Amino acid sequence: MADILAKYGYTPDKDAMDRSLEVIAANLDNLASGEVLKQCFGLMDLTSLGTKDSVEHIKEFTEKVNSFAQDFPEYPLPASICVYPNLASVVKQTKKCDEVKVTAVAACFPTSQSFVEVKMLEVEMAILGGADEIDIVLPLNKFLVGDNAGTALEIRQIRECINKTMEKVGRKVTLKVILETGLLFTPEKIAEASFIAMEEGADFIKTSTGKVDVNATPMAAYIMCECIAKFYQKTGRKVGFKAAGGISTALDAASYYGIVSSILGKEWLCKDYFRFGVSRLANSLLSTIEQKTVSYF
């Protein structure tokens, strides 16, 4: 672990992070302006990952995005619609907004517990079905027992699978790697997982699945953003950050916006490098901005 952190010159400083997060928290009311919250709306991967999701439900969900620009013309559209891999084709066939991407969780989300061959097949099928973006979970069954080489190899294999499938479909496909930070417990482990994922080709690193007891936290986000900054300094490659899991209020969104802004700067405050994975946040942002209860999604 020390080797990869030393490679990027990174040592988590919890006291310094606590002080920075206190400053951001104290300024949230000022940060959460209508303009910022509208920008956050355009950074959402609008998500439906329910056990009962069906073709009919996802069609209806996607149609709401199709009609959103007419109903709320002063708002940006969400960055993407995120669904299970077998439903990516439904979103692709239903959506009418080219700028809204199709995101699929894949590679045996949310546990990542299966054969790597099965994971790669699921990734390939999701892309062939229309997915523009693939969210996978770091193989924690390897990482948590210290098998960094095995962790890296599996991410690399999936990245290579994505690259080959990209050639078949003739379009770019984004890879987001979910660290499941609530199970990593220490700043050092979060940093280690961040650097491994980025080294093996992640276009984004993402906090959480939303399926465990502890999901996104400001501290985990802060560490991940610091790692992204160090990786960029070392390699010149920009990697995005995605906050997901338990983000449900406008102040939650403003908090993560403040973290990304303070560490990574304005260049990261766009959907190419910053996302929210959300199921409840959309209505909360609309309600806060409109200053009335809105239940659109």
mmCIF file of C-alpha atoms in Angstrom, residues 1-294:
data_model
loop_
_atom_site.group_PDB
_atom_site.id
_atom_site.type_symbol
_atom_site.label_atom_id
_atom_site.label_comp_id
_atom_site.label_asym_id
_atom_site.label_seq_id
_atom_site.Cartn_x
_atom_site.Cartn_y
_atom_site.Cartn_z
ATOM 1 C CA MET A 1 0.000 0.000 0.000
ATOM 2 C CA ALA A 2 2.743 2.450 0.945
ATOM 3 C CA ASP A 3 4.373 1.931 -2.450
ATOM 4 C CA ILE A 4 1.449 3.169 -4.537
ATOM 5 C CA LEU A 5 0.770 6.117 -2.230
ATOM 6 C CA ALA A 6 4.462 7.053 -2.304
ATOM 7 C CA LYS A 7 4.452 6.777 -6.098
ATOM 8 C CA TYR A 8 1.960 9.650 -6.239
ATOM 9 C CA GLY A 9 3.351 11.535 -3.248
ATOM 10 C CA TYR A 10 0.122 11.234 -1.303
ATOM 11 C CA THR A 11 -0.399 10.885 2.434
ATOM 12 C CA PRO A 12 -3.958 11.455 3.719
ATOM 13 C CA ASP A 13 -3.994 14.232 6.326
ATOM 14 C CA LYS A 14 -7.193 13.685 8.269
ATOM 15 C CA ASP A 15 -6.847 16.816 10.416
ATOM 16 C CA ALA A 16 -6.391 19.039 7.360
ATOM 17 C CA MET A 17 -9.342 17.355 5.645
ATOM 18 C CA ASP A 18 -11.539 17.859 8.705
ATOM 19 C CA ARG A 19 -10.713 21.571 8.731
ATOM 20 C CA SER A 20 -11.438 21.948 5.008
ATOM 21 C CA LEU A 21 -14.715 20.061 5.288
ATOM 22 C CA GLU A 22 -15.778 22.263 8.207
ATOM 23 C CA VAL A 23 -15.208 25.347 6.044
ATOM 24 C CA ILE A 24 -17.251 23.860 3.193
ATOM 25 C CA ALA A 25 -20.058 22.841 5.580
ATOM 26 C CA ALA A 26 -20.157 26.321 7.115
ATOM 27 C CA ASN A 27 -20.592 27.856 3.660
ATOM 28 C CA LEU A 28 -23.233 25.474 2.308
ATOM 29 C CA ASP A 29 -26.134 27.905 2.457
ATOM 30 C CA ASN A 30 -24.187 30.388 0.326
ATOM 31 C CA LEU A 31 -22.939 27.667 -2.022
ATOM 32 C CA ALA A 32 -26.384 26.179 -2.640
ATOM 33 C CA SER A 33 -27.550 28.923 -5.007
ATOM 34 C CA GLY A 34 -30.152 28.276 -7.677
ATOM 35 C CA GLU A 35 -27.456 28.458 -10.338
ATOM 36 C CA VAL A 36 -25.249 25.848 -8.633
ATOM 37 C CA LEU A 37 -28.189 23.532 -7.938
ATOM 38 C CA LYS A 38 -29.288 23.709 -11.580
ATOM 39 C CA GLN A 39 -25.738 22.836 -12.568
ATOM 40 C CA CYS A 40 -25.860 19.875 -10.179
ATOM 41 C CA PHE A 41 -29.064 18.734 -11.873
ATOM 42 C CA GLY A 42 -27.168 18.494 -15.157
ATOM 43 C CA LEU A 43 -24.493 16.342 -13.480
ATOM 44 C CA MET A 44 -26.903 13.585 -12.420
ATOM 45 C CA ASP A 45 -26.848 9.981 -13.536
ATOM 46 C CA LEU A 46 -30.594 9.613 -12.954
ATOM 47 C CA THR A 47 -30.803 6.100 -11.562
ATOM 48 C CA SER A 48 -33.322 3.275 -11.320
ATOM 49 C CA LEU A 49 -31.863 0.111 -9.782
ATOM 50 C CA GLY A 50 -34.833 -1.578 -8.188
ATOM 51 C CA THR A 51 -35.457 -5.296 -7.898
ATOM 52 C CA LYS A 52 -38.863 -4.790 -9.539
ATOM 53 C CA ASP A 53 -37.581 -2.702 -12.478
ATOM 54 C CA SER A 54 -39.257 -3.830 -15.686
ATOM 55 C CA VAL A 55 -39.237 -2.857 -19.342
ATOM 56 C CA GLU A 56 -42.449 -0.891 -18.801
ATOM 57 C CA HIS A 57 -41.088 0.938 -15.751
ATOM 58 C CA ILE A 58 -37.843 1.944 -17.477
ATOM 59 C CA LYS A 59 -39.754 3.125 -20.561
ATOM 60 C CA GLU A 60 -41.897 5.333 -18.342
ATOM 61 C CA PHE A 61 -38.816 6.546 -16.457
ATOM 62 C CA THR A 62 -37.080 7.450 -19.720
ATOM 63 C CA GLU A 63 -40.151 9.198 -21.104
ATOM 64 C CA LYS A 64 -40.045 11.542 -18.120
ATOM 65 C CA VAL A 65 -36.574 12.598 -19.209
ATOM 66 C CA ASN A 66 -37.836 12.980 -22.781
ATOM 67 C CA SER A 67 -40.523 15.417 -21.640
ATOM 68 C CA PHE A 68 -38.405 17.242 -19.074
ATOM 69 C CA ALA A 69 -37.036 19.933 -21.418
ATOM 70 C CA GLN A 70 -40.568 20.959 -22.375
ATOM 71 C CA ASP A 71 -41.793 21.027 -18.786
ATOM 72 C CA PHE A 72 -38.681 22.706 -17.325
ATOM 73 C CA PRO A 73 -37.050 24.585 -20.218
ATOM 74 C CA GLU A 74 -34.673 26.563 -17.998
ATOM 75 C CA TYR A 75 -32.981 23.443 -16.607
ATOM 76 C CA PRO A 76 -30.241 21.269 -18.096
ATOM 77 C CA LEU A 77 -31.061 17.637 -18.804
ATOM 78 C CA PRO A 78 -29.549 14.916 -16.604
ATOM 79 C CA ALA A 79 -26.178 13.646 -17.795
ATOM 80 C CA SER A 80 -27.399 10.054 -18.127
ATOM 81 C CA ILE A 81 -30.021 7.469 -17.221
ATOM 82 C CA CYS A 82 -28.532 4.606 -15.184
ATOM 83 C CA VAL A 83 -30.129 1.128 -15.170
ATOM 84 C CA TYR A 84 -29.304 -2.555 -14.909
ATOM 85 C CA PRO A 85 -27.460 -3.948 -17.958
ATOM 86 C CA ASN A 86 -30.421 -5.893 -19.346
ATOM 87 C CA LEU A 87 -32.397 -2.641 -19.501
ATOM 88 C CA ALA A 88 -29.800 -0.475 -21.268
ATOM 89 C CA SER A 89 -31.397 -1.279 -24.625
ATOM 90 C CA VAL A 90 -34.775 -0.052 -23.331
ATOM 91 C CA VAL A 91 -33.314 3.343 -22.446
ATOM 92 C CA LYS A 92 -31.444 3.487 -25.761
ATOM 93 C CA GLN A 93 -34.585 2.755 -27.768
ATOM 94 C CA THR A 94 -36.849 5.073 -25.747
ATOM 95 C CA LYS A 95 -34.805 8.192 -25.153
ATOM 96 C CA LYS A 96 -35.076 11.078 -27.581
ATOM 97 C CA CYS A 97 -32.285 13.273 -26.187
ATOM 98 C CA ASP A 98 -28.916 12.430 -27.731
ATOM 99 C CA GLU A 99 -27.050 14.392 -25.067
ATOM 100 C CA VAL A 100 -28.408 12.103 -22.312
ATOM 101 C CA LYS A 101 -26.149 9.060 -22.091
ATOM 102 C CA VAL A 102 -27.109 5.479 -21.245
ATOM 103 C CA THR A 103 -25.325 4.187 -18.138
ATOM 104 C CA ALA A 104 -25.422 0.535 -17.101
ATOM 105 C CA VAL A 105 -24.163 -0.980 -13.881
ATOM 106 C CA ALA A 106 -22.433 -4.196 -14.875
ATOM 107 C CA ALA A 107 -19.847 -6.845 -13.980
ATOM 108 C CA CYS A 108 -22.177 -8.400 -11.402
ATOM 109 C CA PHE A 109 -23.156 -5.222 -9.564
ATOM 110 C CA PRO A 110 -23.365 -4.629 -6.614
ATOM 111 C CA THR A 111 -21.138 -7.356 -5.131
ATOM 112 C CA SER A 112 -18.785 -8.084 -8.051
ATOM 113 C CA GLN A 113 -18.961 -11.723 -6.997
ATOM 114 C CA SER A 114 -18.687 -13.926 -10.062
ATOM 115 C CA PHE A 115 -16.258 -15.222 -12.675
ATOM 116 C CA VAL A 116 -14.402 -12.482 -14.521
ATOM 117 C CA GLU A 117 -15.547 -14.071 -17.783
ATOM 118 C CA VAL A 118 -19.167 -13.587 -16.710
ATOM 119 C CA LYS A 119 -18.456 -9.990 -15.759
ATOM 120 C CA MET A 120 -16.870 -9.235 -19.123
ATOM 121 C CA LEU A 121 -19.745 -10.854 -21.011
ATOM 122 C CA GLU A 122 -22.239 -8.744 -19.092
ATOM 123 C CA VAL A 123 -20.229 -5.593 -19.854
ATOM 124 C CA GLU A 124 -20.034 -6.473 -23.553
ATOM 125 C CA MET A 125 -23.765 -7.231 -23.773
ATOM 126 C CA ALA A 126 -24.646 -3.967 -22.033
ATOM 127 C CA ILE A 127 -22.576 -1.975 -24.533
ATOM 128 C CA LEU A 128 -24.009 -3.867 -27.495
ATOM 129 C CA GLY A 129 -27.444 -3.066 -26.058
ATOM 130 C CA GLY A 130 -26.703 0.641 -26.090
ATOM 131 C CA ALA A 131 -24.753 1.547 -22.940
ATOM 132 C CA ASP A 132 -22.445 4.534 -23.332
ATOM 133 C CA GLU A 133 -21.114 4.247 -19.794
ATOM 134 C CA ILE A 134 -20.365 1.237 -17.606
ATOM 135 C CA ASP A 135 -20.238 1.340 -13.794
ATOM 136 C CA ILE A 136 -18.471 -1.626 -12.167
ATOM 137 C CA VAL A 137 -17.557 -2.416 -8.562
ATOM 138 C CA LEU A 138 -13.947 -2.812 -7.487
ATOM 139 C CA PRO A 139 -13.389 -6.545 -6.787
ATOM 140 C CA LEU A 140 -13.414 -6.211 -3.013
ATOM 141 C CA ASN A 141 -13.028 -9.960 -2.529
ATOM 142 C CA LYS A 142 -9.474 -9.440 -3.795
ATOM 143 C CA PHE A 143 -8.705 -5.920 -2.608
ATOM 144 C CA LEU A 144 -9.725 -6.392 1.028
ATOM 145 C CA VAL A 145 -7.369 -9.369 1.447
ATOM 146 C CA GLY A 146 -4.423 -7.465 0.028
ATOM 147 C CA ASP A 147 -4.466 -8.898 -3.493
ATOM 148 C CA ASN A 148 -3.719 -5.646 -5.280
ATOM 149 C CA ALA A 149 -2.330 -7.425 -8.330
ATOM 150 C CA GLY A 150 -5.522 -9.443 -8.731
ATOM 151 C CA THR A 151 -7.636 -6.323 -8.204
ATOM 152 C CA ALA A 152 -5.696 -4.441 -10.865
ATOM 153 C CA LEU A 153 -5.795 -7.362 -13.301
ATOM 154 C CA GLU A 154 -9.575 -7.673 -13.145
ATOM 155 C CA ILE A 155 -10.152 -3.959 -13.762
ATOM 156 C CA ARG A 156 -7.639 -4.117 -16.627
ATOM 157 C CA GLN A 157 -9.427 -7.090 -18.190
ATOM 158 C CA ILE A 158 -12.758 -5.261 -18.059
ATOM 159 C CA ARG A 159 -11.178 -2.108 -19.495
ATOM 160 C CA GLU A 160 -9.750 -4.182 -22.360
ATOM 161 C CA CYS A 161 -13.162 -5.774 -22.912
ATOM 162 C CA ILE A 162 -14.723 -2.311 -23.101
ATOM 163 C CA ASN A 163 -12.062 -1.132 -25.552
ATOM 164 C CA LYS A 164 -12.655 -4.112 -27.859
ATOM 165 C CA THR A 165 -16.416 -3.639 -27.738
ATOM 166 C CA MET A 166 -15.994 0.087 -28.419
ATOM 167 C CA GLU A 167 -14.355 -0.868 -31.704
ATOM 168 C CA LYS A 168 -17.367 -3.029 -32.603
ATOM 169 C CA VAL A 169 -19.937 -0.325 -31.893
ATOM 170 C CA GLY A 170 -17.867 2.616 -33.084
ATOM 171 C CA ARG A 171 -18.365 4.888 -30.082
ATOM 172 C CA LYS A 172 -16.590 5.848 -26.878
ATOM 173 C CA VAL A 173 -17.627 4.020 -23.711
ATOM 174 C CA THR A 174 -16.815 5.460 -20.286
ATOM 175 C CA LEU A 175 -15.715 3.218 -17.407
ATOM 176 C CA LYS A 176 -16.591 4.176 -13.833
ATOM 177 C CA VAL A 177 -15.130 2.088 -11.004
ATOM 178 C CA ILE A 178 -17.087 2.022 -7.734
ATOM 179 C CA LEU A 179 -14.769 1.765 -4.717
ATOM 180 C CA GLU A 180 -17.497 1.046 -2.132
ATOM 181 C CA THR A 181 -15.709 3.374 0.266
ATOM 182 C CA GLY A 182 -17.955 2.494 3.210
ATOM 183 C CA LEU A 183 -16.244 -0.910 3.333
ATOM 184 C CA LEU A 184 -12.681 0.397 3.057
ATOM 185 C CA PHE A 185 -12.575 1.958 6.561
ATOM 186 C CA THR A 186 -9.299 3.941 6.381
ATOM 187 C CA PRO A 187 -8.203 6.943 4.298
ATOM 188 C CA GLU A 188 -5.194 4.951 3.118
ATOM 189 C CA LYS A 189 -7.338 2.119 1.739
ATOM 190 C CA ILE A 190 -9.611 4.590 -0.081
ATOM 191 C CA ALA A 191 -6.545 6.243 -1.607
ATOM 192 C CA GLU A 192 -4.999 2.918 -2.567
ATOM 193 C CA ALA A 193 -8.191 1.763 -4.291
ATOM 194 C CA SER A 194 -8.469 5.129 -6.084
ATOM 195 C CA PHE A 195 -4.966 4.916 -7.553
ATOM 196 C CA ILE A 196 -5.342 1.256 -8.607
ATOM 197 C CA ALA A 197 -8.605 1.985 -10.421
ATOM 198 C CA MET A 198 -7.176 5.028 -12.183
ATOM 199 C CA GLU A 199 -4.006 3.222 -13.206
ATOM 200 C CA GLU A 200 -6.039 0.441 -14.796
ATOM 201 C CA GLY A 201 -8.117 2.749 -16.970
ATOM 202 C CA ALA A 202 -11.032 4.102 -14.935
ATOM 203 C CA ASP A 203 -12.455 7.256 -16.508
ATOM 204 C CA PHE A 204 -14.264 7.981 -13.226
ATOM 205 C CA ILE A 205 -13.883 6.737 -9.686
ATOM 206 C CA LYS A 206 -17.156 6.490 -7.787
ATOM 207 C CA THR A 207 -17.867 6.324 -4.059
ATOM 208 C CA SER A 208 -20.532 3.700 -3.562
ATOM 209 C CA THR A 209 -23.219 1.369 -4.860
ATOM 210 C CA GLY A 210 -25.875 2.653 -2.479
ATOM 211 C CA LYS A 211 -26.396 -0.963 -1.418
ATOM 212 C CA VAL A 212 -24.314 -1.085 1.808
ATOM 213 C CA ASP A 213 -24.742 0.469 5.263
ATOM 214 C CA VAL A 214 -22.268 3.341 4.703
ATOM 215 C CA ASN A 215 -22.280 4.960 1.281
ATOM 216 C CA ALA A 216 -20.932 8.319 0.082
ATOM 217 C CA THR A 217 -19.344 10.527 2.746
ATOM 218 C CA PRO A 218 -17.670 13.916 2.384
ATOM 219 C CA MET A 219 -14.433 12.497 3.823
ATOM 220 C CA ALA A 220 -14.273 9.690 1.247
ATOM 221 C CA ALA A 221 -15.042 12.182 -1.520
ATOM 222 C CA TYR A 222 -12.304 14.496 -0.298
ATOM 223 C CA ILE A 223 -9.714 11.714 -0.333
ATOM 224 C CA MET A 224 -10.769 10.527 -3.790
ATOM 225 C CA CYS A 225 -10.580 14.058 -5.205
ATOM 226 C CA GLU A 226 -7.126 14.571 -3.707
ATOM 227 C CA CYS A 227 -6.046 11.303 -5.368
ATOM 228 C CA ILE A 228 -7.493 12.453 -8.695
ATOM 229 C CA ALA A 229 -5.469 15.674 -8.376
ATOM 230 C CA LYS A 230 -2.264 13.756 -7.602
ATOM 231 C CA PHE A 231 -2.891 11.341 -10.476
ATOM 232 C CA TYR A 232 -3.411 14.251 -12.868
ATOM 233 C CA GLN A 233 -0.202 15.915 -11.680
ATOM 234 C CA LYS A 234 1.721 12.671 -12.255
ATOM 235 C CA THR A 235 0.174 11.483 -15.543
ATOM 236 C CA GLY A 236 -1.569 14.437 -17.167
ATOM 237 C CA ARG A 237 -4.792 12.386 -17.449
ATOM 238 C CA LYS A 238 -8.001 13.786 -15.985
ATOM 239 C CA VAL A 239 -10.179 11.274 -14.167
ATOM 240 C CA GLY A 240 -13.718 12.117 -13.104
ATOM 241 C CA PHE A 241 -15.368 11.807 -9.695
ATOM 242 C CA LYS A 242 -18.847 10.390 -9.081
ATOM 243 C CA ALA A 243 -20.613 10.721 -5.735
ATOM 244 C CA ALA A 244 -23.316 8.093 -5.214
ATOM 245 C CA GLY A 245 -25.205 6.473 -2.386
ATOM 246 C CA GLY A 246 -27.415 8.354 0.059
ATOM 247 C CA ILE A 247 -27.244 11.719 -1.735
ATOM 248 C CA SER A 248 -30.798 12.973 -1.489
ATOM 249 C CA THR A 249 -30.902 16.688 -0.625
ATOM 250 C CA ALA A 250 -29.855 19.928 -2.270
ATOM 251 C CA LEU A 251 -27.378 20.545 0.569
ATOM 252 C CA ASP A 252 -25.861 17.102 -0.035
ATOM 253 C CA ALA A 253 -25.292 18.057 -3.676
ATOM 254 C CA ALA A 254 -23.839 21.439 -2.708
ATOM 255 C CA SER A 255 -21.449 19.756 -0.278
ATOM 256 C CA TYR A 256 -19.951 17.490 -2.937
ATOM 257 C CA TYR A 257 -19.927 20.354 -5.439
ATOM 258 C CA GLY A 258 -17.918 22.348 -2.906
ATOM 259 C CA ILE A 259 -15.440 19.511 -2.393
ATOM 260 C CA VAL A 260 -14.814 19.053 -6.110
ATOM 261 C CA SER A 261 -14.544 22.806 -6.653
ATOM 262 C CA SER A 262 -12.083 23.346 -3.801
ATOM 263 C CA ILE A 263 -9.742 20.468 -4.687
ATOM 264 C CA LEU A 264 -10.012 20.038 -8.449
ATOM 265 C CA GLY A 265 -11.239 23.429 -9.598
ATOM 266 C CA LYS A 266 -13.635 24.705 -12.230
ATOM 267 C CA GLU A 267 -12.330 22.378 -14.959
ATOM 268 C CA TRP A 268 -13.922 19.435 -13.134
ATOM 269 C CA LEU A 269 -17.312 21.083 -12.616
ATOM 270 C CA CYS A 270 -18.849 19.588 -15.746
ATOM 271 C CA LYS A 271 -20.455 16.276 -16.653
ATOM 272 C CA ASP A 272 -17.263 15.048 -18.336
ATOM 273 C CA TYR A 273 -15.554 14.885 -14.924
ATOM 274 C CA PHE A 274 -18.195 15.131 -12.200
ATOM 275 C CA ARG A 275 -21.378 13.130 -11.659
ATOM 276 C CA PHE A 276 -23.958 12.316 -9.030
ATOM 277 C CA GLY A 277 -25.518 8.855 -8.949
ATOM 278 C CA VAL A 278 -29.031 9.545 -7.711
ATOM 279 C CA SER A 279 -32.550 8.231 -7.425
ATOM 280 C CA ARG A 280 -34.018 10.799 -4.985
ATOM 281 C CA LEU A 281 -31.931 13.926 -5.570
ATOM 282 C CA ALA A 282 -33.690 15.083 -8.750
ATOM 283 C CA ASN A 283 -37.003 15.913 -7.056
ATOM 284 C CA SER A 284 -35.182 17.453 -4.094
ATOM 285 C CA LEU A 285 -33.224 19.807 -6.355
ATOM 286 C CA LEU A 286 -36.371 20.753 -8.273
ATOM 287 C CA SER A 287 -38.282 21.378 -5.054
ATOM 288 C CA THR A 288 -35.509 23.505 -3.554
ATOM 289 C CA ILE A 289 -35.012 25.618 -6.663
ATOM 290 C CA GLU A 290 -38.731 26.032 -7.343
ATOM 291 C CA GLN A 291 -39.447 26.564 -3.623
ATOM 292 C CA LYS A 292 -42.360 24.151 -3.687
ATOM 293 C CA THR A 293 -42.796 20.399 -3.611
ATOM 294 C CA VAL A 294 -42.051 18.878 -7.021
#
